[in-house]
Coordinates of C-alpha atoms in Angstrom, one line a residue:
X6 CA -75.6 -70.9 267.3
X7 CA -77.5 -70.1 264.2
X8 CA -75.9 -69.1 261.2
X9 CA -77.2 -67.4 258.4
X10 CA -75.2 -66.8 255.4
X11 CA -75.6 -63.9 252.8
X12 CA -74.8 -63.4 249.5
X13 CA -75.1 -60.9 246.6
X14 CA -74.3 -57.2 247.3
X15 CA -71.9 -55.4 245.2
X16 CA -71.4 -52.7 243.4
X17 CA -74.3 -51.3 241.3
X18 CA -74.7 -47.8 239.2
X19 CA -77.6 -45.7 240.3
X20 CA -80.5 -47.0 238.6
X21 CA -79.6 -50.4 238.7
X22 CA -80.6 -53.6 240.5
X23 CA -79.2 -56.3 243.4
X24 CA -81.0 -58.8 244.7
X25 CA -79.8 -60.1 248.4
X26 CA -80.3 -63.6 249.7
X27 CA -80.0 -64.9 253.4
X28 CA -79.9 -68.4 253.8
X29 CA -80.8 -70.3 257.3
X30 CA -79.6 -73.8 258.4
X31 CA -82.6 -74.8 259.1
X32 CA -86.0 -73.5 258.5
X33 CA -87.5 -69.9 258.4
X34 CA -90.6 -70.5 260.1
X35 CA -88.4 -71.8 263.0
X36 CA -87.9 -67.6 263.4
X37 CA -90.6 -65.3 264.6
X38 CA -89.6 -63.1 261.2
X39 CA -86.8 -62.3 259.7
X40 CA -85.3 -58.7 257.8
X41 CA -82.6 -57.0 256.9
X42 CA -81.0 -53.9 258.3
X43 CA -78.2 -51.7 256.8
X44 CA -75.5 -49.6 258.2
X45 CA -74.0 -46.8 256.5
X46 CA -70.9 -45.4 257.6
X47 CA -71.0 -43.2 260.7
X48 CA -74.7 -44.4 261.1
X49 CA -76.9 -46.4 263.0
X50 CA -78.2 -49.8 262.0
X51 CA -81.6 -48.8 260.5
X52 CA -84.5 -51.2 259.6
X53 CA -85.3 -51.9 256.0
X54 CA -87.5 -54.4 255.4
X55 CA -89.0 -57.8 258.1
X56 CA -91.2 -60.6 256.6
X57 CA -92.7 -62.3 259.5
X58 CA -93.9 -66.0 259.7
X59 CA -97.1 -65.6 258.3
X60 CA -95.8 -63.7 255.8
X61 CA -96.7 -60.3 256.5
X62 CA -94.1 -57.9 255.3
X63 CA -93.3 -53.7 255.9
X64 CA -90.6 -51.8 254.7
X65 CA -88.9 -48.6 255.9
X66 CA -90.3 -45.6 253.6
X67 CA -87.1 -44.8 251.9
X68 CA -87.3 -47.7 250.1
X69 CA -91.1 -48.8 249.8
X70 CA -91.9 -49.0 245.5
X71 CA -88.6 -50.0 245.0
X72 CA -87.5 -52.8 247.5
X73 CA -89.4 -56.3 248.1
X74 CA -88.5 -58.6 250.6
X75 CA -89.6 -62.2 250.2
X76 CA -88.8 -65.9 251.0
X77 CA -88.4 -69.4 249.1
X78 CA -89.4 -71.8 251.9
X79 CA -88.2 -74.6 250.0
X80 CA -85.1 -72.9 250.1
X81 CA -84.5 -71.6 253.7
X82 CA -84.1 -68.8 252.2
X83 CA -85.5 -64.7 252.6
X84 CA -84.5 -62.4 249.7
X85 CA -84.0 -58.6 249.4
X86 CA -85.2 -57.4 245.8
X87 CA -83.5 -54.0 245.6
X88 CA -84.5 -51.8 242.2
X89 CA -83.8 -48.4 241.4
X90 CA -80.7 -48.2 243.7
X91 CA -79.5 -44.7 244.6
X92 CA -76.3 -43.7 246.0
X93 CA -78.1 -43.6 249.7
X94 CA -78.4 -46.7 249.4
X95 CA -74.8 -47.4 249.9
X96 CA -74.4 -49.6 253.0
X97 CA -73.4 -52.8 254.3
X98 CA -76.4 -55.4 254.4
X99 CA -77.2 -57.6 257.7
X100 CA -79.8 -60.4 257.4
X101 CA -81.2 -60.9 260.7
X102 CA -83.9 -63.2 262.4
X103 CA -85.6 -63.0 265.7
X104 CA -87.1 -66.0 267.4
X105 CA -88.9 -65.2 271.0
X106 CA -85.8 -63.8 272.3
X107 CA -83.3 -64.2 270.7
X108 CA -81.5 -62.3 267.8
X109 CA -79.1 -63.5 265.0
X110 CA -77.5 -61.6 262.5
X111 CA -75.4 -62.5 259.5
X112 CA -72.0 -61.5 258.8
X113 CA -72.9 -58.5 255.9
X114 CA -72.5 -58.0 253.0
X115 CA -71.5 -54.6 251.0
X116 CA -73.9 -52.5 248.7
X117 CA -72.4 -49.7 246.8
X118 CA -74.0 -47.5 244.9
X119 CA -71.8 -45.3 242.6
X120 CA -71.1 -44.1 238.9

């Protein structure tokens, strides 16, 4: 079973920044890509950003201009560069990584935007 293990959401004014990080056990180029999806309460789990394994990236257009997703492949490890946060923004944070298929998904972390 893969595990991937996030870190680094919290709770951030509007305006502000958070970067997200989603580290593998092994590494990323084992996965077909990898992303991250949010869920907001009494919503669906919606797309925001995939980085496949040549590198290519796309982003959901809520967020495009003020997200970036990248990796460290040193690291094992695919980041989520959130600036100008807004209070939509407000969700909780899966990693997830898709190799032929099958899917893995992290445990989540919490974003909250709020003054």
């Amino acid at each position: 079973q893969v595990q991937l293990v996030e870190s680094g959401g919290g709770l951030v004014q509007p305006g502000g920044s958070l970067r997200l990080s989603c580290k593998t056990p092994g590494s990323i180029f084992y996965f077909n890509d990898m992303g991250w999806y949010r869920q907001a309460p009494g919503k669906e789990r919606e797309l925001v950003a995939i980085i496949s394994s040549g590198g290519s990236t796309r982003l959901d257009d809520s967020v495009k201009g003020r997200f970036t997703i990248s990796r460290d492949n040193a690291k094992n490890t695919v980041y989520l560069q959130m600036n100008n946060l807004k209070p939509d923004d407000t969700a909780v944070y899966y990693c997830h990584a898709r190799r032929e298929g099958s899917v893995y998904w992290g445990q989540g972390t919490q974003v909250t935007v709020s003054s």
